[in-house]
Coordinates of C-alpha atoms in Angstrom, one line a residue:
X28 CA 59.9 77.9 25.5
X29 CA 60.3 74.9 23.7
X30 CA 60.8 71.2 25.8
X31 CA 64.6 71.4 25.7
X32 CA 65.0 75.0 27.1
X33 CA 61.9 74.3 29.2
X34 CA 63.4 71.4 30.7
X35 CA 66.7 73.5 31.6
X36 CA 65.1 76.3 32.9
X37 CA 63.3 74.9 35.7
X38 CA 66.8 73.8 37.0
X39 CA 67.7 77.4 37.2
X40 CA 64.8 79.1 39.0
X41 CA 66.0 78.6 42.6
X42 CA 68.9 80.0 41.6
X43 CA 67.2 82.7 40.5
X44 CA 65.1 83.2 43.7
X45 CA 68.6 84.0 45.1
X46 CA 69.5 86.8 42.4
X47 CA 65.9 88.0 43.5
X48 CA 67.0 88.8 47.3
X49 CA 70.2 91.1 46.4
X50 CA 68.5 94.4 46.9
X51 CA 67.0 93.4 50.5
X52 CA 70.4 91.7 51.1
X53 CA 73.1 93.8 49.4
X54 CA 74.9 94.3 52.4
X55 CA 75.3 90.9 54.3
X56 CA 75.9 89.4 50.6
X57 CA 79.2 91.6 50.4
X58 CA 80.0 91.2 53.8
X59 CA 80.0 87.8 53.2
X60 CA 81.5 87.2 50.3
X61 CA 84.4 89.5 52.3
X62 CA 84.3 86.7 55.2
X63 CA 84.8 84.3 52.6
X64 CA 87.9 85.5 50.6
X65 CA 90.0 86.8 53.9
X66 CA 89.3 83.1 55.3
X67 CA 91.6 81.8 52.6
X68 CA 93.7 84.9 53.0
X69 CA 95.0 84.2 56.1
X70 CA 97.2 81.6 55.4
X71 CA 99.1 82.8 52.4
X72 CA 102.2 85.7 52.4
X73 CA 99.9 88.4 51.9
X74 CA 97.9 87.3 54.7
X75 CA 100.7 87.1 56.8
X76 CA 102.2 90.3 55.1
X77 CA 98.9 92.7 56.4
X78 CA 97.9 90.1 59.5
X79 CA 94.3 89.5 57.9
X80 CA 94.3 87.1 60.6
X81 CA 93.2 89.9 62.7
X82 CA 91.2 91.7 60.4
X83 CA 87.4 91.5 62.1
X84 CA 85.1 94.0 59.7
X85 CA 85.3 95.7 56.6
X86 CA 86.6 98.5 58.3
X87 CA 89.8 96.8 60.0
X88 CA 90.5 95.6 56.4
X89 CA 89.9 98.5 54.3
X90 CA 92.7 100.1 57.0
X91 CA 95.6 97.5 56.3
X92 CA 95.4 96.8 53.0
X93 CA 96.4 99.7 50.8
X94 CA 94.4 100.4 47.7
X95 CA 96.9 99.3 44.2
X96 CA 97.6 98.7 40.8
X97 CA 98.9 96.2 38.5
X98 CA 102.4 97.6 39.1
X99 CA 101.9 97.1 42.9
X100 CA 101.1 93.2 42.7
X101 CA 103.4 93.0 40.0
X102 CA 106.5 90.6 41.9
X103 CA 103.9 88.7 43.9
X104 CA 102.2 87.5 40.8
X105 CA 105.3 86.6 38.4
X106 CA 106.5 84.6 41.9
X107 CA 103.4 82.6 41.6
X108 CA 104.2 82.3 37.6
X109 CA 107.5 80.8 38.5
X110 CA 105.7 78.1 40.5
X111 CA 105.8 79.5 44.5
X112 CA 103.0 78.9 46.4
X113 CA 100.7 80.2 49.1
X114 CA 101.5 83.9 47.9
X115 CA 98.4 85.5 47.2
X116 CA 96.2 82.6 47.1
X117 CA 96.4 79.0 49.2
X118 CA 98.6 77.1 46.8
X119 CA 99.4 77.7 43.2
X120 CA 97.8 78.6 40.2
X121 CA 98.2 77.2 36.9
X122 CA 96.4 79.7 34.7
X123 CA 96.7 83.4 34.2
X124 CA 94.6 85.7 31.8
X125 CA 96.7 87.5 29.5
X126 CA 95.4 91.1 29.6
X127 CA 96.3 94.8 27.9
X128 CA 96.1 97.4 30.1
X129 CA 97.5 101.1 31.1
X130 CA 100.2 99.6 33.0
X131 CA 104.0 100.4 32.0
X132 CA 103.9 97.0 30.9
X133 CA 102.8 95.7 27.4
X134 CA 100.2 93.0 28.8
X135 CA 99.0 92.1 32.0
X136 CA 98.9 88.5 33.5
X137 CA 96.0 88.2 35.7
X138 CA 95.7 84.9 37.7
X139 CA 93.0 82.9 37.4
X140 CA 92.5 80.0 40.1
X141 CA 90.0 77.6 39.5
X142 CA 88.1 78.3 42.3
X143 CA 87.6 81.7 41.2
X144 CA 86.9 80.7 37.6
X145 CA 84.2 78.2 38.4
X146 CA 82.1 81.1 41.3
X147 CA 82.9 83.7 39.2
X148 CA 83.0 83.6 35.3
X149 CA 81.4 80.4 35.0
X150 CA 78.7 81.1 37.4
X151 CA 78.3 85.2 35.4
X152 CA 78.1 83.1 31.9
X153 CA 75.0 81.1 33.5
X154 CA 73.3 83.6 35.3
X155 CA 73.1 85.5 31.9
X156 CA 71.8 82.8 30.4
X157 CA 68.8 82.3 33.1
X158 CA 68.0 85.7 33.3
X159 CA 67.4 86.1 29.8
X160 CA 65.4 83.0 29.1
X161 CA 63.4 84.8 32.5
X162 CA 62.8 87.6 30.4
X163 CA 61.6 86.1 27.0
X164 CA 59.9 83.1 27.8
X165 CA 59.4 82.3 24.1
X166 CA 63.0 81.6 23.6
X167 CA 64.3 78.4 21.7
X168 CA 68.1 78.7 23.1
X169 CA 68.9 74.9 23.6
X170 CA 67.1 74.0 19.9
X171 CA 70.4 76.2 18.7
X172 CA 73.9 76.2 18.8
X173 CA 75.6 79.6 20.2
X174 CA 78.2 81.2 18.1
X175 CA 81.3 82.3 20.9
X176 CA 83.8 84.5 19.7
X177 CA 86.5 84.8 21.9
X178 CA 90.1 85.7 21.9
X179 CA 93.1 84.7 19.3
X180 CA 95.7 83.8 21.5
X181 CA 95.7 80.0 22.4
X182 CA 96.8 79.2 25.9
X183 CA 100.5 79.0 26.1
X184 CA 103.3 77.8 28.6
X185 CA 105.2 80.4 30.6
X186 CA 107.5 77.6 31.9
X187 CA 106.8 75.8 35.2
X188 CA 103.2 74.8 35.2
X189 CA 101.9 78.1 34.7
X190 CA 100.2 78.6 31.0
X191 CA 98.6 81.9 29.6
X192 CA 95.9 83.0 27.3
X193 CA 93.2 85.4 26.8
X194 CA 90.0 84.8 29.4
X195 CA 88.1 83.7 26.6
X196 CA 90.7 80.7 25.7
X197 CA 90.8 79.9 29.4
X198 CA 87.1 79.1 29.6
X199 CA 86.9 77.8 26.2
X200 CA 89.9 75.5 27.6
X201 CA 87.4 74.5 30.9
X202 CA 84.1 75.1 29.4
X203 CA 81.8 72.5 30.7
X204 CA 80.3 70.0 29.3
X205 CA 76.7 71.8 28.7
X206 CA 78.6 74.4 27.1
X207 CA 80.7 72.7 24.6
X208 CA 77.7 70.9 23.2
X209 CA 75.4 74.1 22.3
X210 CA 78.8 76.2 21.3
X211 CA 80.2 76.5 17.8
X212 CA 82.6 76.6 16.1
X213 CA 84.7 73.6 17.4
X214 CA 87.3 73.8 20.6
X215 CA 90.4 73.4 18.3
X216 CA 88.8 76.5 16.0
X217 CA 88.3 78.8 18.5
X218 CA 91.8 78.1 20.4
X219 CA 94.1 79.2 17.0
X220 CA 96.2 81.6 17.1
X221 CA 96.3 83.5 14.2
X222 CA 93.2 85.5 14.3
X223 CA 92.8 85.6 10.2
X224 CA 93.2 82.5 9.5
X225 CA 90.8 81.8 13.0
X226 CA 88.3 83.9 11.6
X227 CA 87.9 82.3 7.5
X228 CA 87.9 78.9 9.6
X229 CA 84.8 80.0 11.4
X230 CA 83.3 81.5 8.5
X231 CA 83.8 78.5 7.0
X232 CA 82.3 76.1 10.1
X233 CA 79.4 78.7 10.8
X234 CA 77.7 79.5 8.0
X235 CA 75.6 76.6 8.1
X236 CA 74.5 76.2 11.6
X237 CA 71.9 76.6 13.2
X238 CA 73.0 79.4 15.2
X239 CA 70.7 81.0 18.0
X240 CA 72.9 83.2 20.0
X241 CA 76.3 85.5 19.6
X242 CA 78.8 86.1 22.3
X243 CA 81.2 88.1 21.8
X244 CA 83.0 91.4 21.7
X245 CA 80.0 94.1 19.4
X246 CA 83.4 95.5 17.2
X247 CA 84.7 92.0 16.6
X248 CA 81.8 90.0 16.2
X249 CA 80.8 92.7 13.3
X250 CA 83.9 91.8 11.2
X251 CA 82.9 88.6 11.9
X252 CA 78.9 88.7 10.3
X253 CA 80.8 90.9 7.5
X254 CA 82.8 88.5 6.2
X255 CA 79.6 85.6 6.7
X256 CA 77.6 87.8 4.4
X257 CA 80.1 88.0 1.8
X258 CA 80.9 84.3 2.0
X259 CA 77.0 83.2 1.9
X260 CA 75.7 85.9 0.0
X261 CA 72.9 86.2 2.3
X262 CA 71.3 89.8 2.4
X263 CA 71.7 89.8 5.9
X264 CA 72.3 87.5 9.5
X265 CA 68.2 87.0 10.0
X266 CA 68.4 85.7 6.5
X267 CA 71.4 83.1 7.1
X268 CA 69.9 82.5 10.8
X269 CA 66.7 82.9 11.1
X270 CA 66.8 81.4 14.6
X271 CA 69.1 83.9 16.1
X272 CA 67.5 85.6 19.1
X273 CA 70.3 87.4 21.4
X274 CA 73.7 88.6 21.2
X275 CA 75.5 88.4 24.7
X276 CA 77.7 91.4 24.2
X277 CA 80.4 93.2 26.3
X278 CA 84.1 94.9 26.5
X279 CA 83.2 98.1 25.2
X280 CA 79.7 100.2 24.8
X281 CA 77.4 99.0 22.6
X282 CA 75.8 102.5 22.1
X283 CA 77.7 103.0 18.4
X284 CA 77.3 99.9 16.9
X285 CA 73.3 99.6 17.9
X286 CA 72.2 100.9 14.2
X287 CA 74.6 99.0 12.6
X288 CA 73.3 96.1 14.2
X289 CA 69.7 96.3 13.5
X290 CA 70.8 96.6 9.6
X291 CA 72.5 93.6 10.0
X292 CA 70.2 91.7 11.9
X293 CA 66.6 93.1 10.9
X294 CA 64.5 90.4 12.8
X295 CA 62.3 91.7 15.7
X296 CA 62.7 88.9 17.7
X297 CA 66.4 90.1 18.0
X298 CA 67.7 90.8 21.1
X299 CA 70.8 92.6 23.3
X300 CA 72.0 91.4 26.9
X301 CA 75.0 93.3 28.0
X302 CA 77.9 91.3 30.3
X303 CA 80.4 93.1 32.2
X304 CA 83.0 90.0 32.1
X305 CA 86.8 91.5 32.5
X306 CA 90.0 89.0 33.1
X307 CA 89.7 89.8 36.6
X308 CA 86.0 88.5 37.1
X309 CA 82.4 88.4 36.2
X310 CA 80.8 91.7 37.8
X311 CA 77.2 92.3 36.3
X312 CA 74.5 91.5 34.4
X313 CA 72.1 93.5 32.0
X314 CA 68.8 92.3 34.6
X315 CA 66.3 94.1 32.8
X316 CA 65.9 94.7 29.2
X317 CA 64.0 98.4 29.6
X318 CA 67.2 99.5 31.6
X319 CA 70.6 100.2 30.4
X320 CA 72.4 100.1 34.2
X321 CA 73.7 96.3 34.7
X322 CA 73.0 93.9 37.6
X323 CA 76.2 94.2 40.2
X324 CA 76.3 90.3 40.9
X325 CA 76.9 90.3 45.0
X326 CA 77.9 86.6 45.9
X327 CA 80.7 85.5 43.1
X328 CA 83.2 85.5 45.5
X329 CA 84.2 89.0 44.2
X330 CA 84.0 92.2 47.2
X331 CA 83.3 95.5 45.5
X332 CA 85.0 98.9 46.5
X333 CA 84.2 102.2 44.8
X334 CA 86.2 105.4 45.0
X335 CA 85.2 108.6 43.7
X336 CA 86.3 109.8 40.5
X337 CA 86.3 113.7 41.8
X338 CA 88.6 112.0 44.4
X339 CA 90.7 109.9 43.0
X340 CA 94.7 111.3 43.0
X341 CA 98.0 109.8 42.0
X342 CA 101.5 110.5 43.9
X343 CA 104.3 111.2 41.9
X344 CA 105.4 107.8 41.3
X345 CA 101.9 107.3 39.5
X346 CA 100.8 104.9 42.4
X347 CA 96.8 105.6 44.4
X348 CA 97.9 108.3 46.0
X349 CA 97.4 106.9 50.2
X350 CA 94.9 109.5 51.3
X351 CA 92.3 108.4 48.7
X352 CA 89.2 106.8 50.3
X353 CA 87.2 104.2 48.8
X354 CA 83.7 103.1 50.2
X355 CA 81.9 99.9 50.3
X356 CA 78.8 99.4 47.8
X357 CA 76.4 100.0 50.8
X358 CA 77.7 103.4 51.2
X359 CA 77.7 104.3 47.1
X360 CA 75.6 107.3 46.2
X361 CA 73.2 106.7 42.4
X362 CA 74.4 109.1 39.4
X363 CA 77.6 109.3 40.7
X364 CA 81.2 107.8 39.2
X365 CA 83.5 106.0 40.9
X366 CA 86.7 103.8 40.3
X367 CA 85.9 99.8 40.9
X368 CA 87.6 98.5 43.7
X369 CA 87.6 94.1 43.8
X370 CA 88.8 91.8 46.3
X371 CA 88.5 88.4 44.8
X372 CA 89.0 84.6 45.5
X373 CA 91.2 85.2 42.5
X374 CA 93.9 86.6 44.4
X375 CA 93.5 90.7 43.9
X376 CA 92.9 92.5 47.1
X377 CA 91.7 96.1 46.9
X378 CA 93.3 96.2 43.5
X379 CA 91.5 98.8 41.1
X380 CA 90.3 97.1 37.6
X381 CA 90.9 100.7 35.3
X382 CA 87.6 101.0 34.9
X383 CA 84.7 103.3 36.2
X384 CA 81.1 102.8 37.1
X385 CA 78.2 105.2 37.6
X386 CA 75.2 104.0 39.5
X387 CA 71.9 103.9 37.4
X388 CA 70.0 103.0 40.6
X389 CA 71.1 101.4 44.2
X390 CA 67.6 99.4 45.0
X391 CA 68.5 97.5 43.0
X392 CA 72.5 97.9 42.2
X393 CA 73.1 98.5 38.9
X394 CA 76.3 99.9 37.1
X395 CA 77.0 101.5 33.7
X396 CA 80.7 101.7 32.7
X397 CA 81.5 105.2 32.4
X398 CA 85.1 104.6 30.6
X399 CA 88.7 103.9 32.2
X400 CA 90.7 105.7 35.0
X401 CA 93.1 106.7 32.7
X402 CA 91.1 106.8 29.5
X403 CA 89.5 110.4 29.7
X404 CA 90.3 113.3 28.5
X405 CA 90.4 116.9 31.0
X406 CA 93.4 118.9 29.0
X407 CA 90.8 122.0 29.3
X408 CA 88.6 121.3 32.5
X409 CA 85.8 119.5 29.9
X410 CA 86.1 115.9 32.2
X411 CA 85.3 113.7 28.8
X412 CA 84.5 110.3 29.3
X413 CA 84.0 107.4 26.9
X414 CA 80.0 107.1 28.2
X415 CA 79.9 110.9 26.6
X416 CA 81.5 110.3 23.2
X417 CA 79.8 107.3 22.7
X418 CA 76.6 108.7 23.6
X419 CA 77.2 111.8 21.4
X420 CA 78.7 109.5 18.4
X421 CA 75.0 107.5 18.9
X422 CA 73.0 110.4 18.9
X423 CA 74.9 111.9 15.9
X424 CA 74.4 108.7 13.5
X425 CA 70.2 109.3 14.8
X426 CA 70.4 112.6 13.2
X427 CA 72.6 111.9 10.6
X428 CA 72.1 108.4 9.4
X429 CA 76.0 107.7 9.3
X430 CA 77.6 105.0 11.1
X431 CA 80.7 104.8 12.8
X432 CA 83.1 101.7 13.1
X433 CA 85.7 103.4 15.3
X434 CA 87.0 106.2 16.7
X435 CA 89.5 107.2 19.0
X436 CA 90.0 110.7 20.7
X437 CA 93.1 112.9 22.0
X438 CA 93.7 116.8 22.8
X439 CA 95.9 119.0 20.8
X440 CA 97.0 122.2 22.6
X441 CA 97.5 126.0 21.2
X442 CA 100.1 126.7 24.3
X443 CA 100.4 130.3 22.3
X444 CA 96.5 131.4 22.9
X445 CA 96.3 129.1 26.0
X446 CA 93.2 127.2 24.3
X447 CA 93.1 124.1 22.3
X448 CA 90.6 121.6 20.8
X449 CA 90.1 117.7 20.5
X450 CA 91.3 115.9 17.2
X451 CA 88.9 112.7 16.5
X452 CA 90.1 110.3 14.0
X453 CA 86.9 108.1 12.8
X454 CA 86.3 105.0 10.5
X455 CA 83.1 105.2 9.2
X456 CA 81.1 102.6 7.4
X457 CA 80.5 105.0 4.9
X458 CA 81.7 108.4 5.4
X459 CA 79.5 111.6 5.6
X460 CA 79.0 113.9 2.4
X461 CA 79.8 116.9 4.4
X462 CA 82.3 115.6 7.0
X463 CA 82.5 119.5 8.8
X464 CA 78.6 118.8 8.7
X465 CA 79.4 115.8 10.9
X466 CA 82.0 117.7 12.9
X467 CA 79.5 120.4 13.9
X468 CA 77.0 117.7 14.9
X469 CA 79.3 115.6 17.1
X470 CA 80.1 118.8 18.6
X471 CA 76.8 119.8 19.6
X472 CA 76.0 116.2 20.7
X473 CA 79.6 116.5 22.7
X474 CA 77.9 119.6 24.5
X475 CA 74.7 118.0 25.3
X476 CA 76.1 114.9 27.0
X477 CA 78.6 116.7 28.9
X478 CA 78.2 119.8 30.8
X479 CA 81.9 120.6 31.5
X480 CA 82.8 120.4 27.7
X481 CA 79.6 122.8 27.1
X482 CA 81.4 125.6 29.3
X483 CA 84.6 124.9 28.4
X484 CA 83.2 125.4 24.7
X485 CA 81.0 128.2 25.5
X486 CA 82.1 131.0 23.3
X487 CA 85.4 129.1 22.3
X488 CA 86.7 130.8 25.4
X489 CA 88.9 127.5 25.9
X490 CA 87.9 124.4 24.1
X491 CA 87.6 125.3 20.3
X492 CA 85.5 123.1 17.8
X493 CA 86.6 119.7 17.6
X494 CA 88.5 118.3 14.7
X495 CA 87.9 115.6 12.7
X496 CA 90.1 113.3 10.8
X497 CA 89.1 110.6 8.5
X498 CA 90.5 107.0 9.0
X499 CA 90.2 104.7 5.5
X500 CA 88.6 101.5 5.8
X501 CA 90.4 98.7 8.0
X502 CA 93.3 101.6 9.9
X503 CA 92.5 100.4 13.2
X504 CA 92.2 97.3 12.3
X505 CA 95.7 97.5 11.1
X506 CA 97.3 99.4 14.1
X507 CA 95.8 96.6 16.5
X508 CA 98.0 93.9 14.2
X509 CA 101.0 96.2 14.0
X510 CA 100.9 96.5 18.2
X511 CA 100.0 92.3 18.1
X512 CA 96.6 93.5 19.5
X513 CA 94.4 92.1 16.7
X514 CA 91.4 90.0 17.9
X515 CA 89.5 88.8 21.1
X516 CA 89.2 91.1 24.3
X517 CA 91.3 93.6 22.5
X518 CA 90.4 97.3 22.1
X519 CA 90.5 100.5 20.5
X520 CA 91.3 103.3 23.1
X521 CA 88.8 105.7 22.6
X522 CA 90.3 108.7 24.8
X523 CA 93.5 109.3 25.9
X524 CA 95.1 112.6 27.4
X525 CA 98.4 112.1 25.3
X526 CA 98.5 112.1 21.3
X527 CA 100.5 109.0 21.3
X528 CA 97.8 106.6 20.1
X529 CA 96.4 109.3 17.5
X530 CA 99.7 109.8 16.4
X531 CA 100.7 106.6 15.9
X532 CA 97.8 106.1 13.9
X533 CA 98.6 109.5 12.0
X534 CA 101.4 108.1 11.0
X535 CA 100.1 104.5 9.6
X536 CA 97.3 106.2 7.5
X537 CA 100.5 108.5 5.8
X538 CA 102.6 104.9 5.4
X539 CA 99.3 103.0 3.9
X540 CA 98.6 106.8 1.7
X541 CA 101.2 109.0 1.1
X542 CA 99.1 111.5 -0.1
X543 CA 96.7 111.4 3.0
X544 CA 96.0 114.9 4.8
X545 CA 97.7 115.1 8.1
X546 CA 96.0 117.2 11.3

């Protein structure tokens, strides 16, 4: 390391002693952290509401607090927005994290205390940071500036005191000091609101410095070292930066944009840390560089809950159905998927995120996201997830060579022959020669990753070859700006069990080309 990082590195090693002890401590941690959140509990509405006064263990808890969803906690939190206090948290709250979701509403508004905010994102952003320079000694991080790109919504009012805007304008908005002297590009650029213009601004402010680090959504920041290649003319990011060591990545799999990446930034001192930072909270860490399964982070204030996925069930109002069980992380079995559970100093309680979690190993606990609750596909019994078509789409560019900028997934049923197949639409970076060369691939790849789509495929008895539908360059791009989803922690939905997103799509690529092909 050089003197600068050396120097604030030795700050962070007791810190990292702590990390150290959450296998042989897993369970007290939680416990703890549990103790912690219901102690300032008690004295709001929702306290009072469930008696957490009397809750004693984990047990007493898990049986008077029901398990919910954005739709459940709903009322309580626009009451808080209007300015009442003590309802799910002591006092108010003046910021909320404006979040898309599968909720019947367009956006969620997740609050985001300060207390919460400091022991749990601000505390997940650091701990990256020293477990990285842990890992590569040789880094130079504070002789650089790190490029953050975050979300294009600026915080806004929502009358009273309350104000909204993505996560990542909410911690650029309270980003401490350390952080605002190594980040570019400047507060005021990173806070605009119209992403296009946002984005030529930092092209603009970037290109010059001496950047080190990215952060940052892997589809996003990829438009964004695009368009700094065509600006600079540089033959690629090592070339512009030849400084730039890691990219602190997260919100969606980085499995098919890995090639694309190491074309883009050809250095071998490159390197990939995965976050799992959502609005709700900070939840883990990629600890170890030779393992793809993330570091669950045990004391950020955050309790974890996991229910199985083979157990999961809705009533007919589309609520958790009340039978469901959900078990502590003590009790969670490895190679298994569950829905996340959090209890937070933030003010959730048993409130499931959307998404789901599979345990890579439980000594010590780490996670890969699997996908969403309710973005999967099981029209035919084949139980696709997002880990499987991304892991098939990164196996099929291996073999293939062709890259794949997005892609999103639905069913489309044969109700006559009681079969059906899945329709894929895919931006490439450059399309395939032989696209039903790619399909067949993608296929096989498909049956590899997943077991239940491999019977359900066997002999075309009920899941027929997958079709595949070309999207031209900049589609979804284009659909995220027509739904005012263009930028930051937004994302393509890669699987869904209804057409509506495909056909939506569908219909833009027939608006922007009339003479386009339909499914």
């Amino acid at each position: 390391m050089d003197f600068k990082t050396q120097l604030v590195y030795q700050a962070a090693k007791l810190r990292l002693r702590k990390i150290e002890r959450y296998t042989a401590e897993a369970e007290d941690l939680q416990r703890a952290q549990l103790r912690h959140i219901l102690s300032r509990a008690r004295g709001t509405e929702l306290g009072e509401r469930y008696d957490l006064g009397r809750a004693t263990d984990y047990k007493d808890f898990a049986q008077r607090l029901p398990l919910v969803e954005y739709d459940a906690v709903k009322g309580d939190i626009e009451r808080m927005i209007r300015g009442e206090r003590d309802v799910l948290i002591p006092g108010g709250c003046r910021w909320y994290a404006k979040s898309s979701g599968t909720t019947s509403d367009r956006s969620k508004y997740i609050p985001v205390p300060y207390l919460h905010l400091q022991d749990c994102h601000y505390r997940g952003g650091s701990d990256a940071l020293w477990i990285y320079l842990r890992n590569y000694p040789d880094s130079r991080f504070f002789s650089t500036k790190g490029l953050v790109l975050g979300g294009s919504h600026s915080p806004i009012s929502l009358g009273s005191q309350a104000s909204v805007g993505d996560l990542s304008a909410i911690l650029v908005e309270h980003m401490p000091l350390l952080g605002n002297w190594l980040r570019v590009p400047s507060r005021e650029t990173l806070l605009m609101s119209e992403w296009n213009a946002k984005m030529s601004a930092i092209v603009h402010e970037v290109a010059q410095a001496p950047v080190g680090s990215l952060s940052g959504v892997p589809s996003w920041m990829l438009v964004l070292l695009r368009q700094l290649l065509e600006y600079t003319g540089a033959a690629d990011i090592s070339e512009l930066w030849p400084q730039l060591e890691v990219f602190f990545h997260g919100g969606i799999s980085f499995s098919p944009y890995r090639s694309i990446y190491r074309e883009l930034i050809p250095s071998p001192r490159m390197r990939y840390e995965e976050t799992y930072n959502a609005s709700e909270g900070f939840f883990a860490i990629q600890d170890d560089p030779s393992e793809s399964g993330m570091l669950l982070m045990q004391d950020y204030g955050v309790f974890y809950e996991f229910i199985p996925m083979d157990e999961l069930e809705y009533s007919a109002e589309g609520s958790v159905a009340g039978h469901v069980r959900a078990v502590p992380l003590w009790e969670v079995e490895q190679d298994r998927d569950y829905a996340l559970v959090i209890t937070t100093l933030g003010g959730l309680y048993r409130y499931l995120i959307g998404d789901t979690v599979r345990f890579t190993s439980t000594a010590p606990y780490r996670i890969v996201i699997t996908g969403r609750t309710k973005h999967f596909i099981n029209a035919f019994g084949e139980e696709l997830m997002v880990t499987n078509t991304d892991t098939a789409i990164a196996r099929t560019t291996e073999r293939t060579g062709v890259q794949v900028a997005e892609y999103t997934v639905a069913p489309h049923f044969l109700l006559d022959e009681g079969k059906g197949y899945h329709d894929w639409m895919i931006e490439f970076v450059e399309p395939p020669s032989d696209l039903a060369a790619y399909a067949r691939i993608l296929d096989e790849e498909l049956r590899r990753a997943n077991s239940d789509y491999d019977a359900k495929r066997y002999d075309d008895m009920t899941l027929l070859p997958l079709q595949l539908e070309p999207a031209p360059a900049g589609l979804f791009h284009r659909w995220l700006e027509e739904q005012g989803k263009l930028g930051g922690q937004h994302k393509v939905p890669r699987l869904s069990s209804s057409r509506h997103y495909l056909e939506e799509l569908l219909e833009l690529k027939q608006r922007l080309s009339p003479a386009a092909p339909q499914l």
